[in-house]
XYZ file of C-alpha atoms in Angstrom:
571
model
C -31.916 61.569 1.947
C -31.403 60.111 -1.545
C -33.521 57.695 -3.520
C -32.008 54.229 -4.130
C -32.935 51.575 -6.634
C -32.027 47.903 -7.116
C -30.136 46.839 -10.219
C -29.019 43.444 -11.516
C -25.629 43.223 -13.234
C -25.335 39.753 -14.778
C -26.948 38.004 -11.824
C -25.496 40.188 -9.048
C -27.910 42.491 -7.212
C -26.754 45.956 -6.055
C -28.400 48.855 -4.202
C -27.476 52.078 -6.035
C -28.526 55.704 -5.748
C -30.602 57.080 -8.586
C -27.995 59.685 -9.645
C -25.249 57.037 -9.649
C -27.478 54.714 -11.688
C -27.962 57.372 -14.367
C -24.186 57.856 -14.645
C -23.619 54.080 -14.904
C -26.438 53.696 -17.425
C -25.015 56.417 -19.686
C -21.524 54.843 -19.463
C -22.755 51.351 -20.392
C -24.855 52.817 -23.246
C -21.720 54.372 -24.766
C -19.801 51.105 -24.305
C -22.485 49.026 -25.998
C -22.750 51.577 -28.847
C -18.992 51.391 -29.385
C -18.855 47.592 -29.519
C -22.146 47.023 -31.323
C -20.411 46.413 -34.656
C -17.995 43.845 -33.223
C -18.530 40.170 -33.929
C -18.532 39.330 -30.194
C -20.300 42.471 -28.979
C -22.594 40.612 -26.558
C -19.752 38.600 -25.092
C -17.415 41.548 -24.602
C -20.065 43.792 -23.068
C -21.041 40.957 -20.722
C -17.405 40.591 -19.676
C -17.190 44.366 -19.069
C -20.324 44.248 -16.931
C -18.884 41.309 -14.935
C -15.708 43.313 -14.334
C -17.735 46.314 -13.148
C -19.716 44.046 -10.811
C -16.465 42.693 -9.339
C -15.208 46.252 -8.741
C -18.480 47.231 -7.050
C -18.251 44.205 -4.746
C -14.699 45.123 -3.830
C -15.717 48.710 -3.023
C -18.660 47.678 -0.857
C -16.594 45.118 1.006
C -13.665 47.470 1.498
C -15.701 50.442 2.777
C -18.274 48.362 4.647
C -21.353 49.960 3.098
C -24.398 48.647 1.284
C -25.292 51.325 -1.312
C -23.326 52.439 -4.379
C -23.115 56.204 -4.742
C -22.073 58.411 -7.655
C -18.519 58.726 -6.330
C -18.164 54.933 -6.516
C -19.457 54.861 -10.107
C -17.080 57.634 -11.169
C -14.106 55.795 -9.580
C -15.012 52.606 -11.420
C -15.361 54.514 -14.703
C -11.989 56.157 -14.178
C -10.367 52.746 -13.695
C -12.182 51.188 -16.658
C -11.598 54.181 -18.896
C -13.927 56.350 -20.980
C -14.985 55.428 -24.472
C -13.616 58.749 -25.781
C -10.174 58.034 -24.314
C -10.297 54.537 -25.751
C -11.088 55.897 -29.237
C -8.171 58.354 -29.043
C -5.874 55.496 -27.998
C -7.115 53.446 -30.971
C -6.355 56.350 -33.370
C -2.844 56.761 -31.922
C -2.239 53.051 -32.221
C -3.395 53.106 -35.855
C -1.013 56.029 -36.519
C 1.979 53.880 -35.631
C 2.234 53.757 -31.851
C 3.906 50.588 -30.502
C 2.582 50.905 -26.923
C 2.413 47.525 -25.132
C -0.742 47.330 -23.086
C 0.085 44.113 -21.187
C 0.835 45.952 -17.937
C -1.685 44.264 -15.604
C -0.994 41.748 -12.850
C -0.743 38.204 -14.164
C -2.752 35.384 -12.598
C -2.230 31.648 -12.966
C -4.884 29.887 -15.041
C -5.011 26.845 -17.313
C -5.062 28.063 -20.941
C -7.905 26.353 -22.833
C -6.915 27.954 -26.165
C -3.368 26.628 -26.382
C -3.473 23.204 -24.795
C -2.430 19.651 -25.565
C -4.070 17.951 -22.566
C -5.455 20.451 -20.058
C -3.558 23.711 -20.652
C -1.358 23.532 -17.532
C 1.925 24.101 -19.389
C 0.641 26.983 -21.519
C -0.952 28.576 -18.437
C 2.355 28.445 -16.543
C 4.127 29.842 -19.609
C 1.695 32.768 -19.778
C 2.232 33.453 -16.078
C 6.022 33.662 -16.513
C 5.747 35.275 -20.006
C 7.686 32.563 -21.833
C 7.125 29.995 -24.564
C 4.994 26.946 -23.567
C 7.378 24.555 -25.329
C 9.981 24.952 -22.564
C 7.476 24.132 -19.823
C 6.283 21.095 -21.756
C 9.856 19.952 -22.248
C 10.528 20.307 -18.511
C 7.509 18.147 -17.674
C 8.564 15.560 -20.246
C 12.046 15.317 -18.724
C 10.786 15.040 -15.122
C 8.516 12.190 -16.200
C 11.555 9.917 -16.276
C 12.339 10.664 -12.612
C 10.057 7.930 -11.237
C 7.013 9.548 -12.858
C 7.280 12.683 -10.710
C 6.433 14.913 -13.672
C 3.162 13.076 -14.325
C 2.193 13.279 -10.651
C 2.986 17.004 -10.529
C 1.023 17.597 -13.749
C -2.063 15.840 -12.307
C -1.835 17.861 -9.089
C -1.559 21.154 -11.017
C -4.424 20.071 -13.264
C -6.623 19.730 -10.161
C -5.402 22.847 -8.335
C -5.104 25.461 -11.109
C -8.472 26.786 -12.364
C -9.236 27.062 -16.079
C -9.539 30.467 -17.734
C -13.242 30.434 -18.633
C -14.180 34.079 -19.174
C -12.468 36.744 -21.200
C -11.453 38.477 -17.967
C -9.704 35.269 -16.841
C -7.815 35.014 -20.117
C -6.807 38.683 -19.885
C -5.566 38.215 -16.290
C -3.657 35.133 -17.436
C -1.786 37.180 -20.090
C -1.280 40.234 -17.870
C -3.711 42.485 -19.730
C -5.377 45.255 -17.717
C -9.113 44.550 -17.142
C -10.438 47.846 -18.566
C -11.952 48.954 -21.870
C -8.567 49.138 -23.576
C -7.688 45.679 -22.386
C -10.999 44.142 -23.495
C -10.687 45.771 -26.914
C -7.079 44.643 -27.337
C -7.994 41.109 -26.332
C -10.843 41.052 -28.837
C -8.610 42.326 -31.629
C -5.941 39.715 -30.828
C -8.493 36.932 -30.958
C -9.907 38.174 -34.259
C -6.427 38.560 -35.755
C -5.489 35.062 -34.641
C -8.661 33.615 -36.187
C -8.110 35.455 -39.482
C -4.494 34.458 -39.595
C -5.392 30.854 -38.905
C -7.858 30.733 -41.788
C -5.495 32.540 -44.158
C -2.595 30.206 -43.448
C -4.544 27.002 -43.045
C -4.409 26.005 -46.688
C -0.715 26.796 -47.041
C 0.373 25.077 -43.814
C -1.796 21.985 -44.139
C -0.166 20.515 -47.246
C 3.491 20.641 -46.083
C 2.590 19.211 -42.698
C 0.590 16.394 -44.273
C 3.423 15.630 -46.626
C 6.008 15.648 -43.837
C 3.830 13.424 -41.653
C 3.257 11.049 -44.572
C 6.975 10.854 -45.368
C 7.928 10.329 -41.742
C 5.330 7.575 -41.282
C 6.465 5.852 -44.474
C 10.160 5.955 -43.492
C 9.423 4.747 -39.979
C 7.262 1.870 -41.242
C 9.946 0.907 -43.778
C 12.762 0.820 -41.202
C 10.555 -1.039 -38.758
C 9.695 -3.648 -41.389
C 13.387 -4.122 -42.193
C 14.150 -4.605 -38.518
C 11.433 -7.223 -38.056
C 12.440 -9.014 -41.259
C 16.030 -9.245 -40.059
C 17.391 -9.213 -36.547
C 14.065 -8.338 -34.995
C 12.464 -11.569 -36.177
C 15.280 -13.624 -34.627
C 15.079 -11.659 -31.391
C 11.319 -12.146 -31.177
C 11.722 -15.891 -31.715
C 14.360 -16.114 -29.002
C 12.170 -14.240 -26.503
C 9.151 -16.296 -27.519
C 11.085 -19.538 -27.033
C 12.118 -18.446 -23.541
C 8.501 -17.754 -22.635
C 7.487 -21.046 -24.219
C 9.932 -23.001 -22.047
C 8.779 -21.132 -18.959
C 5.135 -22.003 -19.592
C 6.098 -25.595 -20.349
C 7.712 -25.751 -16.931
C 4.557 -24.340 -15.353
C 2.421 -26.953 -17.114
C 4.678 -29.795 -15.937
C 4.641 -28.449 -12.370
C 0.831 -28.332 -12.394
C 0.616 -31.943 -13.650
C 3.075 -33.143 -11.013
C 1.128 -31.355 -8.287
C -2.155 -32.901 -9.455
C -0.640 -36.388 -9.478
C 0.888 -35.853 -6.050
C -2.360 -34.777 -4.429
C -4.838 -36.951 -6.308
C -2.940 -39.858 -7.835
C -1.032 -40.874 -4.686
C -3.828 -40.072 -2.281
C -4.630 -36.975 -0.351
C -4.057 -38.640 3.025
C -0.307 -38.213 2.659
C -0.623 -34.418 2.663
C -3.872 -33.882 4.582
C -2.091 -33.064 7.835
C 0.275 -30.546 6.262
C -0.634 -26.886 6.435
C -2.332 -25.356 4.459
C -3.756 -28.582 3.007
C -5.154 -29.405 6.453
C -7.681 -26.621 5.939
C -9.432 -28.544 3.177
C -12.009 -31.065 4.316
C -11.421 -34.580 2.979
C -14.859 -35.005 1.411
C -14.314 -32.309 -1.236
C -10.518 -32.014 -1.344
C -10.260 -33.901 -4.640
C -12.741 -31.578 -6.344
C -10.859 -28.522 -5.145
C -7.536 -29.894 -6.412
C -8.964 -30.944 -9.801
C -10.864 -27.701 -10.390
C -7.853 -25.612 -9.305
C -5.675 -27.610 -11.688
C -7.987 -27.040 -14.650
C -8.414 -23.347 -13.811
C -4.657 -22.816 -13.967
C -3.729 -25.466 -16.605
C -6.083 -24.452 -19.425
C -4.806 -20.815 -19.726
C -1.221 -22.094 -19.594
C -1.895 -24.546 -22.443
C -3.618 -21.880 -24.535
C -0.610 -19.587 -24.137
C 1.703 -22.450 -25.102
C -0.312 -23.151 -28.285
C -0.353 -19.454 -29.217
C 3.432 -19.182 -28.715
C 4.051 -22.312 -30.808
C 1.854 -20.901 -33.569
C 3.651 -17.537 -33.487
C 7.192 -18.971 -33.378
C 6.922 -21.897 -35.793
C 4.062 -20.672 -37.984
C 1.720 -23.576 -37.213
C -2.063 -23.415 -37.145
C -3.579 -21.833 -34.100
C -6.467 -23.237 -32.043
C -9.648 -23.340 -34.138
C -12.872 -21.778 -32.969
C -14.618 -24.972 -31.844
C -11.632 -26.082 -29.747
C -11.291 -22.628 -28.221
C -15.007 -22.597 -27.366
C -14.734 -26.026 -25.709
C -11.693 -24.964 -23.658
C -13.493 -21.785 -22.584
C -16.559 -23.733 -21.411
C -14.406 -26.244 -19.499
C -12.403 -23.431 -17.916
C -15.523 -21.535 -16.812
C -16.989 -24.739 -15.354
C -13.744 -25.508 -13.478
C -13.525 -21.954 -12.183
C -17.113 -22.084 -10.929
C -16.558 -25.456 -9.270
C -13.374 -24.184 -7.565
C -15.162 -21.081 -6.249
C -18.062 -23.220 -4.999
C -15.966 -25.728 -3.047
C -13.510 -23.087 -1.852
C -16.456 -21.131 -0.437
C -17.633 -24.288 1.353
C -14.185 -24.776 2.854
C -14.046 -21.133 3.920
C -17.451 -21.590 5.598
C -15.753 -23.828 8.181
C -14.066 -20.702 9.570
C -17.148 -18.490 9.818
C -17.421 -18.239 13.645
C -14.888 -18.235 16.477
C -15.530 -19.549 20.003
C -13.376 -19.811 23.104
C -13.342 -20.960 26.727
C -10.829 -20.652 29.567
C -9.699 -22.564 32.629
C -7.486 -21.613 35.575
C -4.636 -23.696 37.015
C -3.319 -22.978 40.504
C 0.480 -23.074 40.600
C 2.698 -24.064 43.505
C 4.499 -21.000 44.929
C 8.287 -21.152 45.201
C 10.195 -20.377 48.376
C 12.581 -17.868 46.779
C 9.914 -16.312 44.471
C 11.928 -17.365 41.381
C 10.332 -19.071 38.387
C 12.167 -20.694 35.469
C 10.259 -20.720 32.176
C 11.568 -23.378 29.795
C 10.497 -25.177 26.638
C 9.141 -28.686 27.050
C 11.041 -30.699 24.428
C 9.290 -33.983 25.309
C 6.809 -34.951 22.623
C 3.227 -35.197 23.796
C 1.534 -38.426 22.692
C -2.159 -39.122 23.007
C -3.479 -42.554 23.898
C -4.181 -43.241 20.206
C -0.652 -42.135 19.287
C 0.870 -44.440 21.933
C -1.054 -47.431 20.611
C -0.287 -46.604 16.998
C 3.475 -46.309 17.702
C 3.512 -49.224 20.180
C 5.425 -47.060 22.640
C 5.586 -49.625 25.456
C 7.433 -52.170 23.324
C 9.416 -50.047 20.879
C 10.364 -47.045 23.048
C 10.336 -48.442 26.575
C 12.544 -46.329 28.867
C 13.171 -43.762 26.086
C 12.193 -40.105 25.756
C 10.713 -39.064 22.428
C 11.824 -35.507 21.623
C 9.506 -32.876 20.211
C 10.873 -31.612 16.899
C 8.290 -29.287 15.322
C 10.692 -26.705 13.921
C 9.616 -27.497 10.357
C 5.875 -27.456 11.124
C 4.322 -25.047 8.588
C 1.242 -24.345 10.667
C 0.989 -20.854 12.205
C 2.063 -20.451 15.813
C -0.895 -21.088 18.079
C 0.586 -20.498 21.563
C 0.986 -17.065 23.111
C 2.044 -16.242 26.694
C 1.341 -13.044 28.580
C 3.040 -12.609 31.974
C 1.318 -10.182 34.347
C 1.289 -9.307 38.014
C -0.963 -11.440 40.233
C -3.476 -9.829 42.570
C -2.201 -12.021 45.417
C 0.833 -14.091 46.315
C -0.766 -17.120 44.708
C 0.626 -17.740 41.195
C -1.811 -19.121 38.687
C -2.106 -19.961 35.002
C -5.142 -19.023 32.882
C -5.509 -20.968 29.639
C -7.906 -19.626 27.003
C -8.596 -22.062 24.156
C -10.170 -20.815 20.911
C -11.023 -22.236 17.500
C -13.171 -21.533 14.457
C -16.071 -23.383 12.866
C -19.170 -23.019 10.669
C -21.236 -22.121 13.772
C -20.619 -21.305 17.417
C -21.318 -24.797 18.749
C -18.950 -26.473 16.300
C -16.257 -23.870 16.938
C -16.597 -24.438 20.689
C -16.266 -28.222 20.225
C -13.194 -27.684 18.007
C -11.631 -25.624 20.776
C -12.531 -28.295 23.360
C -10.935 -31.046 21.258
C -7.595 -29.232 21.413
C -5.184 -29.984 24.263
C -2.110 -28.345 25.691
C 0.611 -29.796 27.900
C 1.972 -27.681 30.749
C 4.200 -29.088 33.497
C 5.440 -27.563 36.754
C 8.498 -29.112 38.451
C 9.137 -27.088 41.578
C 10.242 -23.692 40.266
C 10.475 -24.851 36.647
C 7.484 -24.144 34.386
C 7.620 -26.119 31.134
C 5.528 -25.047 28.129
C 4.840 -26.953 24.922
C 5.570 -25.088 21.703
C 2.202 -25.838 20.088
C -1.385 -26.679 20.768
C -2.324 -30.294 20.003
C -5.472 -31.594 18.376
C -6.785 -35.069 17.744
C -5.027 -37.173 15.137
C -7.937 -37.210 12.677
C -9.016 -33.602 13.236
C -8.410 -30.937 10.587
C -7.006 -27.506 11.328
C -9.626 -25.014 12.535
C -7.345 -22.128 13.565
C -6.968 -23.530 17.080
C -5.025 -21.262 19.429
C -4.313 -20.843 23.126
C -3.606 -17.626 25.004
C -1.830 -18.286 28.291
C -1.879 -15.674 31.047
C 0.774 -16.372 33.696
C 0.036 -14.428 36.902
C 3.027 -14.129 39.247
C 3.473 -12.186 42.504
C 5.041 -8.746 42.672
C 8.881 -8.682 42.607
C 9.010 -12.293 41.415
C 12.072 -13.141 39.324
C 11.344 -14.852 36.023
C 14.150 -16.649 34.224
C 13.075 -17.039 30.577
C 14.890 -19.616 28.495
C 16.062 -18.501 25.058
C 14.552 -21.529 23.298
C 11.159 -20.722 24.785
C 11.315 -17.177 23.452
C 12.281 -18.517 20.013
C 9.432 -20.999 19.735
C 6.607 -19.260 21.638
C 5.405 -15.690 21.456
C 5.723 -13.948 24.831
C 4.173 -10.461 24.991
C 6.671 -7.751 25.867
C 9.602 -10.166 26.416
C 12.774 -10.234 24.341
C 15.512 -12.425 25.795
C 18.108 -11.227 23.293
C 17.649 -7.544 24.170
C 17.822 -8.301 27.898
C 21.030 -10.302 27.423
C 22.534 -7.524 25.347
C 21.631 -4.965 28.037
C 23.443 -7.019 30.668
C 26.351 -7.745 28.275
C 25.713 -11.478 28.529
C 25.239 -12.400 24.871
C 26.491 -15.974 25.401
C 23.936 -16.731 28.108
C 21.051 -19.099 27.306
C 18.455 -17.236 29.382
C 17.570 -13.792 30.751
C 16.177 -12.660 34.088
C 13.080 -10.482 34.339
C 11.292 -8.971 37.342
C 7.534 -8.527 37.917
C 6.935 -4.822 38.666
C 3.930 -2.557 38.922
C 4.594 -1.567 35.290
C 4.675 -5.149 34.080
C 7.582 -7.506 33.543
C 10.895 -5.690 33.112
C 14.381 -6.906 32.312
C 16.536 -7.169 35.442
C 19.570 -5.004 34.794
C 22.670 -5.488 36.918
C 23.890 -2.205 38.387
C 27.543 -3.145 37.881
C 28.589 -5.242 34.940
C 32.311 -6.023 34.776
C 33.985 -7.659 31.832
C 37.299 -9.457 32.544
C 40.317 -8.427 30.501
C 42.144 -10.866 28.266
C 44.953 -11.271 30.838
C 42.472 -11.902 33.639
C 40.603 -14.430 31.494
C 43.870 -16.269 30.735
C 44.756 -16.487 34.414
C 41.284 -17.826 35.236
C 41.596 -20.446 32.485
C 45.034 -21.520 33.767
C 43.729 -21.827 37.333
C 40.808 -23.950 36.145
C 43.217 -26.214 34.237
C 45.479 -26.629 37.309
C 42.474 -27.494 39.458
C 41.263 -30.032 36.896
C 44.719 -31.673 36.668
C 44.910 -31.871 40.452
C 41.506 -33.553 40.589
C 42.481 -36.056 37.906
C 45.765 -36.886 39.728
C 43.913 -37.380 43.012
C 41.484 -39.742 41.296
C 44.407 -41.693 39.720
C 46.200 -41.968 43.070
C 43.042 -43.213 44.728
C 42.523 -45.826 42.035
C 46.172 -46.937 42.289
C 45.925 -47.400 46.061
C 42.737 -49.423 45.685
C 44.405 -51.634 43.082
C 47.374 -52.275 45.398
C 45.109 -53.236 48.283
C 43.196 -55.643 46.083
C 46.407 -57.270 44.797
C 47.700 -57.876 48.336
C 44.526 -59.643 49.299
């Protein structure tokens, strides 16, 4: 049974036997005595103690024990080296030995002593034992490959640790972490510092002179360029920018006149102008115009001053323009926030329509191209007098408003088909949003097996856009056949339905519709098991037969008409 004590090596606590502690204490006393005359004696002895602590931790972890014994201390001393051996090595080295002591394992660190930005390049160079200039050149070249070099440099900057302690710097250069290595590293640092101070005065003057000469030559050539061709080039580029900003100013003035001078009513029903309420539309347009026009005019004045050498905007005028611009910007933000408040809340309601079942369980979904007119629209257009007996077509292809009709076809729980319409809209509060949704209307017509859908949701003539939308759920019985018209699929969003893909699957690209079937997995494209395509010869024979049949029909009709004419002439 041996006596153990607790020691602290630079913040790390160890349990060590008393005999082992005496050996370690004598070793560290010799080390401190040897380095006491060095300029960095405290730093180097601290680094040596840190290295010894690391070796003790490795031994304890490797052997799974908790106490350091004398054998462990002797092993660490053998690896670190004795002071006497180190002094003999120093005498041999002074006598002319050229032994290279960089025989340790290199580790990758960022070099803080030889860095331009973070020391990544010099750290990589130390790891591969090469000059840092080549690594820096490689990063500079890869920078032009879409900035990949910069991205890689930032990643390495984050990942690679910096060499903080002397042991880190020694591991970075491949120096063995023992007494010899610490002494060699200290001597290299001291030699570098002395050499730097000795050569500083001699190297500073030539570098300053070269930098001064280079800067003077560069400034002279640059001035000659700007006084000659560069001045003309700058004026040409400035004139191009000036014309571009002039065009922007004219476009802004034309837009202001169009929306304010000729009345906002002409554009109030066009999206997105339908979003803006009428009572503050003028203020939004005017404030938006000033917010964009004033910076454009300032840029124009600055370009004119730079190109033609005229006087720039004085301070009082610039201050006035800045105040007007800030006021216009604030007014635009205020009224725009009020307009956006009309879309704060969304509300919806739904209603169910019972459909008439078909005898063959086939349903044709088509687009209703008849224009829906409200009572007010009929009176305004005088439909009874002007369009009596006529059908007004629905032509909303150029309507810029977002699509507001969506159809989802699902399996019905029974054999009764039905249509569920869910209307929704937005408003400043729930009640207003619900009323906006109620004011919208949608036209759906069933004619036997034909289901006709309008392409858009309608609202009252004087109502503004409030993001009205309708979601239609069409519930059809199992195994029902659904013939979807191509125009309907183009104008209305139908979930999970693509007429073009179904036609392509059945090799019927020229067809105007596609057939789908209601299954337990939803609506699926009906694929014919056998699809035959006639050859060119077969198609020619079919065309000839159709022509012969048509000629025969025409001849029969002519003969019938001739006989009737003869009978009438005899009478």
